[in-house]
Each structure stands twice: as structure tokens, then as C-alpha cells.
Amino acid sequence: GAVVSQHPSRVICKSGTSVKIECRSLDFQATTMFWYRQFPKKSLMLMATSNEGSKATYEQGVEKDKFLINHASLTLSTLTVTSAHPEDSSFYICSARVMGRQNTEAFFGQGTRLTVV
Amino acid sequence: GQQLNQSPQSMFIQEGEDVSMNCTSSSIFNTWLWYKQEPGEGPVLLIALYKAGELTSNGRLTAQFGITRKDSFLNISASIPSDVGIYFCAGASGGSNYKLTFGKGTLLTVNP
């Protein structure tokens, strides 16, 4: 399957600072990437859909000014958690769709554990 | 919005036993996907289903896309300790955004 790389895998930051998480498709081009948040022992919650060259589409209840998404190229999307607070601590996961395939799967990165202290 | 009911929520089995889990939906999906997630990792795709009635195998795993397009099951035969993890079903309606709706997961524990 296609490989999606997410970086960093773990990050600890101080309250009030911003953190950037990168999601890269290593061996394919992805016009669309997705950002999820996952709480312990819970399912994945879609935060936003990132489209290359255009603004991200955010799910209801997700603050776009808090979670900045940039999809600058066909292989890279970034999620920046701005002015992080302890309640932003969570597991963030990205996924990417393979461009140009009609029947296609979404491949996931390995996730980023964010801890805000 | 679309709802996915996944069951069972958790399973405790002995090594060698077969396992079955399923998902049902309140609406139709065009694609069903099954993922496995291990602690601290992202989900890994196990099986993808694209046609109603489709039955697909991947080693000891077998999954089916229900005829009504509102359900899917995953079977694991002859379980082994490394099958431990959380299994998620996910459905997609298609279209340009291809958003996935996830089930709540089935936590599988295999006792050696």
C-alpha cells in the first residue's frame, strides 16, 4: 500500500505555544488529505479535509483559526495547533487519498501524540 | 449525519479461535474499509470492499460488503497473539471529498 509519513510522532509543548505537524505522502500524490483527532479508547474524529491549492474544509465545531491547515503541495499537508492549551492534548492522525484512482483507499500516517503542559 | 454501529465493543478470546465483528449503518455506503490500529500508531488498512456482496480475503482475514450496502463484517480465523489491537470499520459514500465515517472500534485481546 501507499506510505504516509507523519512527523513528529510525539511532541510536548508549553501552553500558549504553537505546534506544527507534517503529513507527507511518500510514494504517491495526494490531492486530498484528512486530519483526525483521536481521544483515548475512542474512534477517529474528522477535523478537516485538506485540498491541495485551496482552503481546507473544517468539520462542524472545529475552530479553523485554532487548527491551521496548509496543503501547499501534492505530497505535503501541515496542521498547526495555535496557542495550544492542555485540552488540545490528543493523538492527531492524518490520512491521504491516492490521486486519480476511482476506487481508492485512505492511507494513514503513524499519528502524532501532542501533550500540552 | 451518518452513523456506524460496530459490534462487539471488545472481545477476549483464546489463541486459535475464530473472531467475527460487524458494522451496520443507517445509510448506504459505496465503500467499506476495515482497519487495525495498535497502541500509539495510525490505522493500517486491512481490507477494502467496493461492491455490494463482495467477499474479500487477506490471509486469515475475510470481509464482506453486505448486499444492502448498509453493513459489513470482518472475520479473523485461527487468531494469534499479534492480532491484538483495535479494529475499525469505515464507510465512504464516494464523491470528490471521500470522507470516511468510522465505527467506534472493536478491541480484540488474544490470550496465548
Coordinates of C-alpha atoms in Angstrom, one line a residue, chain A residues 32 34 36 38 42-44 46 49 51 59 91 93 97 103-111 113, chain B residues 31 33 35 37 40-45 48 50 86 88 95-100 102-105:
Chain A
T32 CA -6.8 15.4 -0.6
F34 CA -7.6 14.4 6.1
Y36 CA -8.3 13.4 12.5
Q38 CA -8.5 10.6 18.5
K42 CA -12.2 6.4 21.2
S43 CA -12.7 6.4 17.4
L44 CA -11.2 8.8 15.0
L46 CA -12.5 14.0 11.4
T49 CA -10.3 18.0 4.8
N51 CA -7.3 20.1 -0.5
E59 CA -16.0 19.9 10.3
F91 CA -3.5 11.9 19.2
I93 CA -3.6 11.4 12.7
R97 CA -6.2 9.6 -0.7
N103 CA -11.8 3.1 -6.2
T104 CA -9.3 4.2 -3.6
E105 CA -8.5 3.7 -0.1
A106 CA -7.3 6.2 2.5
F107 CA -3.8 5.5 4.0
F108 CA -2.9 6.8 7.4
G109 CA 0.2 8.3 9.0
Q110 CA 1.5 6.9 12.2
G111 CA 0.0 9.7 14.2
R113 CA 0.9 12.4 20.2
Chain B
T31 CA -17.1 1.6 0.0
L33 CA -12.9 -0.4 4.7
Y35 CA -8.5 -1.0 9.6
Q37 CA -4.9 0.1 15.0
G40 CA 0.3 4.7 19.5
E41 CA 0.1 4.0 15.8
G42 CA -2.1 5.1 13.0
P43 CA -4.7 2.7 11.5
V44 CA -3.5 0.2 8.9
L45 CA -5.7 -0.8 6.1
A48 CA -11.2 -2.6 1.1
Y50 CA -16.2 -1.7 -3.3
I86 CA -8.5 -2.2 17.8
F88 CA -12.3 -0.2 12.9
G95 CA -17.8 11.8 -4.2
S96 CA -14.9 14.2 -4.5
N97 CA -14.2 14.6 -0.8
Y98 CA -14.3 10.9 0.0
K99 CA -14.9 11.4 3.7
L100 CA -14.8 8.3 5.9
F102 CA -15.7 5.3 11.3
G103 CA -17.2 2.8 13.7
K104 CA -16.3 3.0 17.3
G105 CA -13.9 0.1 17.1

